[in-house]
PDB file of C-alpha atoms and ligand atoms in Angstrom:
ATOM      1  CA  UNK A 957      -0.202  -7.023  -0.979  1.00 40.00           C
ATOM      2  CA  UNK A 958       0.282  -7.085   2.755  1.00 39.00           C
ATOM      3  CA  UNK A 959      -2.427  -7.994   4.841  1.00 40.00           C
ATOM      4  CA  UNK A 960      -3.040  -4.891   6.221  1.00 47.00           C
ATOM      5  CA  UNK A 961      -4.262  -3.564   2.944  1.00 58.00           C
ATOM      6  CA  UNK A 962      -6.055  -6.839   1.686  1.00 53.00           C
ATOM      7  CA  UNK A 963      -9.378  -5.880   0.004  1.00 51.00           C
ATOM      8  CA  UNK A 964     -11.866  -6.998   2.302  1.00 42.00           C
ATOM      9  CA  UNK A 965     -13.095  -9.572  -0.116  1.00 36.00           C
ATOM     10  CA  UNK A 966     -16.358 -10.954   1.464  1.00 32.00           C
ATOM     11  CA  UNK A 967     -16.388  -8.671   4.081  1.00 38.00           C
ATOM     12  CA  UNK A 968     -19.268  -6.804   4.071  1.00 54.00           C
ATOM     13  CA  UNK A 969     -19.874  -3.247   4.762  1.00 87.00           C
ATOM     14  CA  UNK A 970     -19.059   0.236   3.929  1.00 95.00           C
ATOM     15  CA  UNK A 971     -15.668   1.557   2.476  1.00 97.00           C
ATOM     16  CA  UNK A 972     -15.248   5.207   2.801  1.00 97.00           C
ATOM     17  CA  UNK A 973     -12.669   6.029   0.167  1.00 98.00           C
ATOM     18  CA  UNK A 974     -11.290   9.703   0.451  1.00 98.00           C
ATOM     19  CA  UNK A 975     -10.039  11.061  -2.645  1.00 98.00           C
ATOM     20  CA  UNK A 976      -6.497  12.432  -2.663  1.00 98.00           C
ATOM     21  CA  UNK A 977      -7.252  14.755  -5.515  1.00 98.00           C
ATOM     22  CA  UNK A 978      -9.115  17.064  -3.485  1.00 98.00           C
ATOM     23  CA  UNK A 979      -6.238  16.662  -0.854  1.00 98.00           C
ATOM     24  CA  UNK A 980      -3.309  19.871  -0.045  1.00 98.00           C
ATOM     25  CA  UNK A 981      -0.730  18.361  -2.486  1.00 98.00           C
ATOM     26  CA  UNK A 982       1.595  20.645  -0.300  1.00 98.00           C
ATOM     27  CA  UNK A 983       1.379  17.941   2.475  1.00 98.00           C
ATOM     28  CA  UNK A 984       0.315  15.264   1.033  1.00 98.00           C
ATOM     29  CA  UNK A 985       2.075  12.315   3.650  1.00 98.00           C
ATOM     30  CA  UNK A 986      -0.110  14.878   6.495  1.00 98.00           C
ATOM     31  CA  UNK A 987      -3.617  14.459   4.663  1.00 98.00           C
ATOM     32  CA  UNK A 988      -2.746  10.410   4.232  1.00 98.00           C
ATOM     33  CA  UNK A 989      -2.071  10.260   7.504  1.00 98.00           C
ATOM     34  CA  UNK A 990      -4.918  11.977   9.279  1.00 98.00           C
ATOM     35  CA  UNK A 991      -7.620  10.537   7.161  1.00 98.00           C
ATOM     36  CA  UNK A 992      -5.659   6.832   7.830  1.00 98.00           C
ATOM     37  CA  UNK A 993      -5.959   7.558  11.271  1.00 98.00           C
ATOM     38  CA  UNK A 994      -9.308   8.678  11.631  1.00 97.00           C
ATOM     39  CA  UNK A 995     -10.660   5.952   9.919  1.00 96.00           C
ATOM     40  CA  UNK A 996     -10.486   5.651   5.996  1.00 97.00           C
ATOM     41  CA  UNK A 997     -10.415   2.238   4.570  1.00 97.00           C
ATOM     42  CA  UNK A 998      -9.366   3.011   1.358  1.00 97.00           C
ATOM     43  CA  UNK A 999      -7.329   6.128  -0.201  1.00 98.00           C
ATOM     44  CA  UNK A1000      -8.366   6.898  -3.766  1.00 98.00           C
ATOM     45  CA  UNK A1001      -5.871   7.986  -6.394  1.00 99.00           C
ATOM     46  CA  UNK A1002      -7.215  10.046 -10.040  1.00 98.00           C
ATOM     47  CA  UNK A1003      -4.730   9.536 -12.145  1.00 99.00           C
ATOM     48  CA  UNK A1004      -5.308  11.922 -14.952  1.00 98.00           C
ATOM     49  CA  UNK A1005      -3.758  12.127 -18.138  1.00 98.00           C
ATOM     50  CA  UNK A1006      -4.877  15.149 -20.343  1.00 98.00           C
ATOM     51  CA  UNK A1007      -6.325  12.988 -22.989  1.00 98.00           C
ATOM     52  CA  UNK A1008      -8.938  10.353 -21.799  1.00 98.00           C
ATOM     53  CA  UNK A1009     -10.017  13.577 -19.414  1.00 98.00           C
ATOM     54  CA  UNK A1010      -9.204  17.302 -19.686  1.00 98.00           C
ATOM     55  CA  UNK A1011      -7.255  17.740 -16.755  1.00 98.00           C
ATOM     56  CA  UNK A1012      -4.105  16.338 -15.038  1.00 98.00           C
ATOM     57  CA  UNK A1013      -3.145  15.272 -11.830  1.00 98.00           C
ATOM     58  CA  UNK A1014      -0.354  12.966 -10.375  1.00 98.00           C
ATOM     59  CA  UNK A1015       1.642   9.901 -11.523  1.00 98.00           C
ATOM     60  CA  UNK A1016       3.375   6.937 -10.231  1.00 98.00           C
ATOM     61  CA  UNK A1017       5.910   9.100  -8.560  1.00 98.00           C
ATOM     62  CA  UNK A1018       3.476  10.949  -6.328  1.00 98.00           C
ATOM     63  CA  UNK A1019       1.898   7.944  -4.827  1.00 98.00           C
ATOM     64  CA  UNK A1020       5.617   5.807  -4.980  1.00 98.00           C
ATOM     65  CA  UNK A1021       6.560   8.340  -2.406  1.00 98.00           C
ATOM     66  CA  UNK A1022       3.353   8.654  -0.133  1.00 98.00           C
ATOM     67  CA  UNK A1023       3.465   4.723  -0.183  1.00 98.00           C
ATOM     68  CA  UNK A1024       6.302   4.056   2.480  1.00 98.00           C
ATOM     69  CA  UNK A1025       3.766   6.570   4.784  1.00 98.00           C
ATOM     70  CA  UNK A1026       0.953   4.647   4.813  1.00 98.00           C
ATOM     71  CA  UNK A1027      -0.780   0.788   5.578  1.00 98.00           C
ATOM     72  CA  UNK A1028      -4.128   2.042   3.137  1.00 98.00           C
ATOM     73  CA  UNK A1029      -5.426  -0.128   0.661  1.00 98.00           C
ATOM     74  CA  UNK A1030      -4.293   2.037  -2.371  1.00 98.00           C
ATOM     75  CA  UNK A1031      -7.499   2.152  -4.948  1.00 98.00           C
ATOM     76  CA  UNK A1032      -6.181   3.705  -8.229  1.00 98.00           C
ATOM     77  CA  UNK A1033      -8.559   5.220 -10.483  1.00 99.00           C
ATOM     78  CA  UNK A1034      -7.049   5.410 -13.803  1.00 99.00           C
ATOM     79  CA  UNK A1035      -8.082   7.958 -16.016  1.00 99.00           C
ATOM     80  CA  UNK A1036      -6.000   7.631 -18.957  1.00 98.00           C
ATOM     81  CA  UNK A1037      -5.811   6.021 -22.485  1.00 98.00           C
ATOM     82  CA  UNK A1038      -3.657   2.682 -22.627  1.00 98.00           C
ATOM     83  CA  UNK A1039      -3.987   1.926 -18.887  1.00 98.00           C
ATOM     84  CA  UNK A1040      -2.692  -1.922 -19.863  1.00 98.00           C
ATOM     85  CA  UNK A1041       0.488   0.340 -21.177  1.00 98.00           C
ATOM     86  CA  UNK A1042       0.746   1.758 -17.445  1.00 98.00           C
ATOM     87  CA  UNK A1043      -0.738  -0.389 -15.082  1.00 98.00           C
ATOM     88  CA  UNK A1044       3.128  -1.863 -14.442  1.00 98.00           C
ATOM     89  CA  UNK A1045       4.082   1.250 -13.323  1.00 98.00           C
ATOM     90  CA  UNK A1046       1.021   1.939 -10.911  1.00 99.00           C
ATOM     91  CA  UNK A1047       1.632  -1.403  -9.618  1.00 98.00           C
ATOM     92  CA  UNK A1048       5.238  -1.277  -8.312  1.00 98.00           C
ATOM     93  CA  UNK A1049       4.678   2.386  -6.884  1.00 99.00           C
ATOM     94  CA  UNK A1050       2.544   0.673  -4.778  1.00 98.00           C
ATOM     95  CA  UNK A1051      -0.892   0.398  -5.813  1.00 98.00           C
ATOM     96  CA  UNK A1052      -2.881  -2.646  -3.971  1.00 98.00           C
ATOM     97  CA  UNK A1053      -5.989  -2.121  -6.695  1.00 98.00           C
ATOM     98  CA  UNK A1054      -6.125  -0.083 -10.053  1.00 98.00           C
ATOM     99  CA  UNK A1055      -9.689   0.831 -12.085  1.00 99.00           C
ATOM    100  CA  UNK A1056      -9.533   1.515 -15.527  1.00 99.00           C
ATOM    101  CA  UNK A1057     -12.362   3.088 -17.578  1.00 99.00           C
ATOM    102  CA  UNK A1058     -13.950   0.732 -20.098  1.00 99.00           C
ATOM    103  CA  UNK A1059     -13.965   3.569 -23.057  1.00 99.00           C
ATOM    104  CA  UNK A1060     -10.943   3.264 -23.288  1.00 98.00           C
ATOM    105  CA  UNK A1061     -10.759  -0.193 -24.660  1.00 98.00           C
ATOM    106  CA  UNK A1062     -11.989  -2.750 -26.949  1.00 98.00           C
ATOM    107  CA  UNK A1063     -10.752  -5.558 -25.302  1.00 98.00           C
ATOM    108  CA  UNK A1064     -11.110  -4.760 -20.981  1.00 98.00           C
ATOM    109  CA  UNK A1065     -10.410  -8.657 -20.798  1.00 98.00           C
ATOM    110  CA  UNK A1066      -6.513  -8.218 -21.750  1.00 98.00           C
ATOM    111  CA  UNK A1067      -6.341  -4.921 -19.746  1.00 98.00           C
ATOM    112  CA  UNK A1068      -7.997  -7.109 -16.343  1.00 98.00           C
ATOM    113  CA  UNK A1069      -5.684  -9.548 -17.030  1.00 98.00           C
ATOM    114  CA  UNK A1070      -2.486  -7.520 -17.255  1.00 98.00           C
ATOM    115  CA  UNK A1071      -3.103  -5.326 -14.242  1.00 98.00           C
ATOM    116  CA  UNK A1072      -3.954  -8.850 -12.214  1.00 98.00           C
ATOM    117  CA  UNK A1073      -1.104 -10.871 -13.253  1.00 98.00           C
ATOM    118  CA  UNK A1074       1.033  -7.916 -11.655  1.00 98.00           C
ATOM    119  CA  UNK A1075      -0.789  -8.752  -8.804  1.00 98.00           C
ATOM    120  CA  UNK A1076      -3.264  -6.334  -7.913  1.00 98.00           C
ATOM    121  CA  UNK A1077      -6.692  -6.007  -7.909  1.00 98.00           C
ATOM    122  CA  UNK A1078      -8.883  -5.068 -10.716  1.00 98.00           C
ATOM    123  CA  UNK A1079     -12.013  -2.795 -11.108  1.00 98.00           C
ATOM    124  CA  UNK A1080     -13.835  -1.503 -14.087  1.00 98.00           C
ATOM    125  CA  UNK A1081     -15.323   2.233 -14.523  1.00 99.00           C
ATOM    126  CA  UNK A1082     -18.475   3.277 -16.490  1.00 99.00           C
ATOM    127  CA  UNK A1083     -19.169   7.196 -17.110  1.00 99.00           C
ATOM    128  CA  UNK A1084     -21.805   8.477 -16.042  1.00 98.00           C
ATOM    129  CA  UNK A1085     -23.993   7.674 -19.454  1.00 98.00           C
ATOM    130  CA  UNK A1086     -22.610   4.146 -20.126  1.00 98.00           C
ATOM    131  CA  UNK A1087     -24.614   1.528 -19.563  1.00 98.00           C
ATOM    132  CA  UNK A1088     -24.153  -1.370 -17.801  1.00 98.00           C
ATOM    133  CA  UNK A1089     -24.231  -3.501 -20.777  1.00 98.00           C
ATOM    134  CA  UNK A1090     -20.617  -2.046 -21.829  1.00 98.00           C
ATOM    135  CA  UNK A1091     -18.584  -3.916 -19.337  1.00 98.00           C
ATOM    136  CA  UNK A1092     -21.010  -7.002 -19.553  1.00 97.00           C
ATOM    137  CA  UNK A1093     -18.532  -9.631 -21.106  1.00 98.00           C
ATOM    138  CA  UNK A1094     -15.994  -8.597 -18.106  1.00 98.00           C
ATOM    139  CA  UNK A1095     -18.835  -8.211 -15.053  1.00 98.00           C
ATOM    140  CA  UNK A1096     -17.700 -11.560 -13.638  1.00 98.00           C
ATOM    141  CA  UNK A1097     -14.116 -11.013 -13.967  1.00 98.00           C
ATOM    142  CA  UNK A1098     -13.229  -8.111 -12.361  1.00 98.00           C
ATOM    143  CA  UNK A1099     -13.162  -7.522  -8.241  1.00 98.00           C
ATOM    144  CA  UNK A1100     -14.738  -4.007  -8.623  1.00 98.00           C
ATOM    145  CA  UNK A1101     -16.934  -2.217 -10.552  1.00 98.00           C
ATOM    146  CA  UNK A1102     -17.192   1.731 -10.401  1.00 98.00           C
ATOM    147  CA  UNK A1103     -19.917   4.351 -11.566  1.00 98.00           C
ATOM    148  CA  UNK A1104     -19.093   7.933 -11.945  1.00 99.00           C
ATOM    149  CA  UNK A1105     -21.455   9.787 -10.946  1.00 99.00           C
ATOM    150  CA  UNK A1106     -19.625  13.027 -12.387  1.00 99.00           C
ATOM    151  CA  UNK A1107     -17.775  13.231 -15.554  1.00 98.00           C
ATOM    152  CA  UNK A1108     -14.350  11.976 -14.468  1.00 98.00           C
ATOM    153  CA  UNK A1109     -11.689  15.487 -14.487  1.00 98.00           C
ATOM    154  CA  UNK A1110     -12.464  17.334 -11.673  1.00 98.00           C
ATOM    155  CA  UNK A1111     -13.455  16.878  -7.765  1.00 98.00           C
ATOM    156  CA  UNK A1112     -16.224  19.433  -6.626  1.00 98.00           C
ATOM    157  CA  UNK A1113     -18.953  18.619  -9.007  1.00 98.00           C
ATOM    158  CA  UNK A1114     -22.675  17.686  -8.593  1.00 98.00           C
ATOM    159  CA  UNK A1115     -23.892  14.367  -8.470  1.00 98.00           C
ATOM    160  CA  UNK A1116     -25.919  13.031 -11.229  1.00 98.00           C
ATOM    161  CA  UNK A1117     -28.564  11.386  -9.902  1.00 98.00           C
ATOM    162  CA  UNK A1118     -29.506   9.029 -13.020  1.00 98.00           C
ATOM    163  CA  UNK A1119     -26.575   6.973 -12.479  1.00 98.00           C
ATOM    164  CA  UNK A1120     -28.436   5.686  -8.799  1.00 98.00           C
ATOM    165  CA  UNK A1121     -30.566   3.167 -11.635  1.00 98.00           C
ATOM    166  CA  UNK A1122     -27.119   1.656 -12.713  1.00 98.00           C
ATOM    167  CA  UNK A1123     -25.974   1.280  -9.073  1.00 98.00           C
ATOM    168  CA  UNK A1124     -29.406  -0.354  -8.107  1.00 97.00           C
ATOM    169  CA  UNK A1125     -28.763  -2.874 -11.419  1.00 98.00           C
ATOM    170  CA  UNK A1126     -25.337  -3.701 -10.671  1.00 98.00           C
ATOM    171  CA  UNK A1127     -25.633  -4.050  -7.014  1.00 96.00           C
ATOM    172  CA  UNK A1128     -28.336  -6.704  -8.115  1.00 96.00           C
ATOM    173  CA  UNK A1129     -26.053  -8.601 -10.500  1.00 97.00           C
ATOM    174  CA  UNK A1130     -22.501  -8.646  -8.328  1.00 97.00           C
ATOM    175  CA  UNK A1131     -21.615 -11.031  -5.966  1.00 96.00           C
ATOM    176  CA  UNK A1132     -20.740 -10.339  -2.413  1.00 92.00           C
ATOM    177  CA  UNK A1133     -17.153 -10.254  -2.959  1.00 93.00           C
ATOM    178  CA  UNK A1134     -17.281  -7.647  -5.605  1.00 96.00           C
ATOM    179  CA  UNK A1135     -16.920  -4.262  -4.697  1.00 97.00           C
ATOM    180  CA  UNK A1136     -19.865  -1.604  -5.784  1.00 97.00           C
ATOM    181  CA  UNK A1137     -17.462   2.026  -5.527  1.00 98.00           C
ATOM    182  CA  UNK A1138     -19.180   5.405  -6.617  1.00 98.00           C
ATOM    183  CA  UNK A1139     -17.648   8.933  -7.310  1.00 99.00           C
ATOM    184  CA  UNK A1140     -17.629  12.270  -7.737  1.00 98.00           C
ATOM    185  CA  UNK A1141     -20.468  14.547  -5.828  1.00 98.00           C
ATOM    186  CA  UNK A1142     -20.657  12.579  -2.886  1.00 98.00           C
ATOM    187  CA  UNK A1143     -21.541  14.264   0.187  1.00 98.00           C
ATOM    188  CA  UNK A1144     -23.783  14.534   2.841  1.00 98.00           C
ATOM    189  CA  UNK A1145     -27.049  15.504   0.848  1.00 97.00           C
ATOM    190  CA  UNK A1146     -26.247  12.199  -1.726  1.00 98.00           C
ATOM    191  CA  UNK A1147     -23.998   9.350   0.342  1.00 98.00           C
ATOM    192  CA  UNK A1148     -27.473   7.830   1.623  1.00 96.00           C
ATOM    193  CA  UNK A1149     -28.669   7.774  -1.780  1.00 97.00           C
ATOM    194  CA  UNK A1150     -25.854   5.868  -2.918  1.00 97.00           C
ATOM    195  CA  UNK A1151     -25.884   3.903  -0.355  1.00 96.00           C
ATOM    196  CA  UNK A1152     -29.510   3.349  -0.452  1.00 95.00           C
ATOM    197  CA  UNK A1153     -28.976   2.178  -4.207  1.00 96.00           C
ATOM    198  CA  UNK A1154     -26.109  -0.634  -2.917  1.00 95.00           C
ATOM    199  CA  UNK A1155     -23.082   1.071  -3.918  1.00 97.00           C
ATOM    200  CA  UNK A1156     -20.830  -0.120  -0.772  1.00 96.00           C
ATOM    201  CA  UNK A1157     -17.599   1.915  -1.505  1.00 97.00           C
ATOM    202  CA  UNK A1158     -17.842   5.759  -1.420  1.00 98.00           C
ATOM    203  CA  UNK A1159     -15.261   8.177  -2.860  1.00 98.00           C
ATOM    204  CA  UNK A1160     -15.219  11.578  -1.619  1.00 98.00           C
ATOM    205  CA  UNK A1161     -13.079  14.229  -2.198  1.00 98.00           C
ATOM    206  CA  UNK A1162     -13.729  17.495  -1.649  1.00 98.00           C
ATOM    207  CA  UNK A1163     -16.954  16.624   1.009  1.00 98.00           C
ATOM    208  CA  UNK A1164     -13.987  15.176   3.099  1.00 98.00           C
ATOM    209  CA  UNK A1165     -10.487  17.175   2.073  1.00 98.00           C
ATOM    210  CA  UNK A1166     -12.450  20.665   1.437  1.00 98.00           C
ATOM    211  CA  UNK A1167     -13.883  20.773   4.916  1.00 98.00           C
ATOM    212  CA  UNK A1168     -12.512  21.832   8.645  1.00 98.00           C
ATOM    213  CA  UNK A1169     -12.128  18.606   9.947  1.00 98.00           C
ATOM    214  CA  UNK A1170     -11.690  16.326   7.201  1.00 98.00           C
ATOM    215  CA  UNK A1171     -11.959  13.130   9.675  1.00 98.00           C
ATOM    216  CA  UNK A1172     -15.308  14.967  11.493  1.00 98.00           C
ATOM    217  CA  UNK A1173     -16.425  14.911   7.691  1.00 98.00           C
ATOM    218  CA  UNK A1174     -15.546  11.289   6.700  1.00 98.00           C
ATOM    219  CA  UNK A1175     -17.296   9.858   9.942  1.00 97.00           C
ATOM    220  CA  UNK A1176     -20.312  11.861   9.313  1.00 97.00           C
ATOM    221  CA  UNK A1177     -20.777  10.256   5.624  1.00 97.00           C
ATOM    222  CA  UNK A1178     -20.225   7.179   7.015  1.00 96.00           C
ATOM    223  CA  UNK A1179     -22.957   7.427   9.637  1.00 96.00           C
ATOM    224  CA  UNK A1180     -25.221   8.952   6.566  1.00 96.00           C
ATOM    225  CA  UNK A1181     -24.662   6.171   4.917  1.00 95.00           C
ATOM    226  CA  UNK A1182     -25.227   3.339   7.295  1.00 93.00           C
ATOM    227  CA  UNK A1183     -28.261   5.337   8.643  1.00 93.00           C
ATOM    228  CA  UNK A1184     -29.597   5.182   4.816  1.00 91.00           C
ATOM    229  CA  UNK A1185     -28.902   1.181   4.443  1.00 87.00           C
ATOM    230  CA  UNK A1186     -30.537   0.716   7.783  1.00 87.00           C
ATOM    231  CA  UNK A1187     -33.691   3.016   6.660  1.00 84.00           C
ATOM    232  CA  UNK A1188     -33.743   1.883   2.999  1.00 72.00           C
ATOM    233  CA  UNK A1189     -31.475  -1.334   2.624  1.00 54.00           C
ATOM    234  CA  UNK A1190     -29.071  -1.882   0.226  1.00 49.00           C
ATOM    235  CA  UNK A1191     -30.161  -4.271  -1.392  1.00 46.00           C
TER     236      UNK A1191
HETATM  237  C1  DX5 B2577     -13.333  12.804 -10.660  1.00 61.58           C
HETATM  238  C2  DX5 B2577     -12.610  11.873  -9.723  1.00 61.58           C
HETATM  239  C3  DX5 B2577     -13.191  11.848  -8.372  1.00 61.58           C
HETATM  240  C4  DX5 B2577     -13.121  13.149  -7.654  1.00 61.58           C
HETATM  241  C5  DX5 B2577     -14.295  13.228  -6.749  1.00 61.58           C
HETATM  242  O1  DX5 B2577     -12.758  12.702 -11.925  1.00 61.58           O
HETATM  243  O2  DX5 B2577     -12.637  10.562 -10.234  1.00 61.58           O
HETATM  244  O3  DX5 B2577     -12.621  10.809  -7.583  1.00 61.58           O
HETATM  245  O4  DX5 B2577     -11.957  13.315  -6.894  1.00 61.58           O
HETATM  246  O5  DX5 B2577     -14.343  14.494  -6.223  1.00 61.58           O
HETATM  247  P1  DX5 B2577     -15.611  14.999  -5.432  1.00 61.58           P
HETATM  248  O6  DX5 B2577     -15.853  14.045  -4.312  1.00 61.58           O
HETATM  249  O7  DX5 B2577     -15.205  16.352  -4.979  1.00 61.58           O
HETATM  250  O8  DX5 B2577     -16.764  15.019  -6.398  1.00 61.58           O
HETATM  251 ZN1   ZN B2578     -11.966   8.826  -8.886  1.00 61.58          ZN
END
């Protein structure tokens, strides 16, 4: 991992991570580019695989071909069944960081340490009604730790609010150089609530892709946000 797109361990702040899903796959190297320049720190890739999640989106070849385009950290959000079966292929495409969903598995310990000893980062996701206490055994092992706060499958859906306990818990618990990322339904009516609950990494797809001026968009979350942590604190 270059050091361009290191992972800002114990760096604190806010991450705005646009979500590629919600992107015009028609231009894809365009949207990476204008959201890279105006600002992202992170570009977030659902990978979806029919199975774990009733929908599909793009695989290793997509982002192996928007990688030469752009210096972003590369957060995959994996989606699938077997991501320890994967992860390899994620990896050399170019992914700096990959998330895998801890239904998925009985034993997230072999999947973190697969996906780190090819050399990326590691995060674990919890749906929207798992508890916390799921991904306990692994809580100190991983560099990331992401709430849905949709059911993964689709961009453009409305934020569940209940999940904001689960942020508030976890953002107690991790240590300043883990990552706290929440997704789906984040926009300007719920960034400062996620925010407000310590989540410090914010996905957004279709409140940033699905408007005029995508970069107009992301800046205006982003000043949501830190106006919310300011008001509120983040814990
Ligand atoms: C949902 C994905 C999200 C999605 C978010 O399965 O994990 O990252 O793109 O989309 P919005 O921001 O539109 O809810
Ligand atoms: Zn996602």
């Amino acid at each position: 991992m270059s050091d361009g797109r290191q992972f800002g361990l114990k760096t604190p702040g806010l991450r705005m991570a646009p979500s590629l899903l919600a992107a015009d796959f028609s231009q894809l190297r365009e949207q990476v580019a204008m959201v890279e320049a105006g600002g992202a720190d992170l570009l977030h890739l659902d990978v979806m695989d029919g199975h774990f999640v009733p929908n599909i989106s793009f695989g290793p070849g997509v982002i192996e071909a928007i990688r030469p385009h752009s210096k972003l950290f590369f957060d995959a959000h994996l989606m699938i069944e077997e991501p320890a079966r994967y992860a390899e292929a994620f990896v050399k495409a170019g992914c700096d960081h990959v998330t895998f969903h801890i239904e998925v598995t009985d034993e997230p310990a072999k999947v973190i340490d697969t996906i780190r000893g090819l050399g990326a980062s590691v995060g674990i996701c919890i749906n929207p009604t798992t508890p916390v206490s799921a991904i306990e055994s692994v809580l100190d092992a991983v560099d990331m730790v992401l709430v849905m706060s949709v059911w993964p499958g689709f961009g453009g859906q409305e934020f569940i609010a209940d999940v904001l306990e689960k942020v508030s818990e976890l953002s107690d618990r991790l240590t300043p150089a883990q990552r706290l990322e929440i997704d789906g339904g984040i926009g300007p009516a719920t960034i400062g609530l996620a925010a407000g609950a310590g989540a410090d990494t914010m996905v957004a797809g279709s409140a940033i892709f699905g408007e005029n001026d995508p970069v107009a968009a992301m800046e205006a979350l982003r000043l949501a946000a830190t106006e919310a942590i300011a008001s509120h604190g983040n814990g």
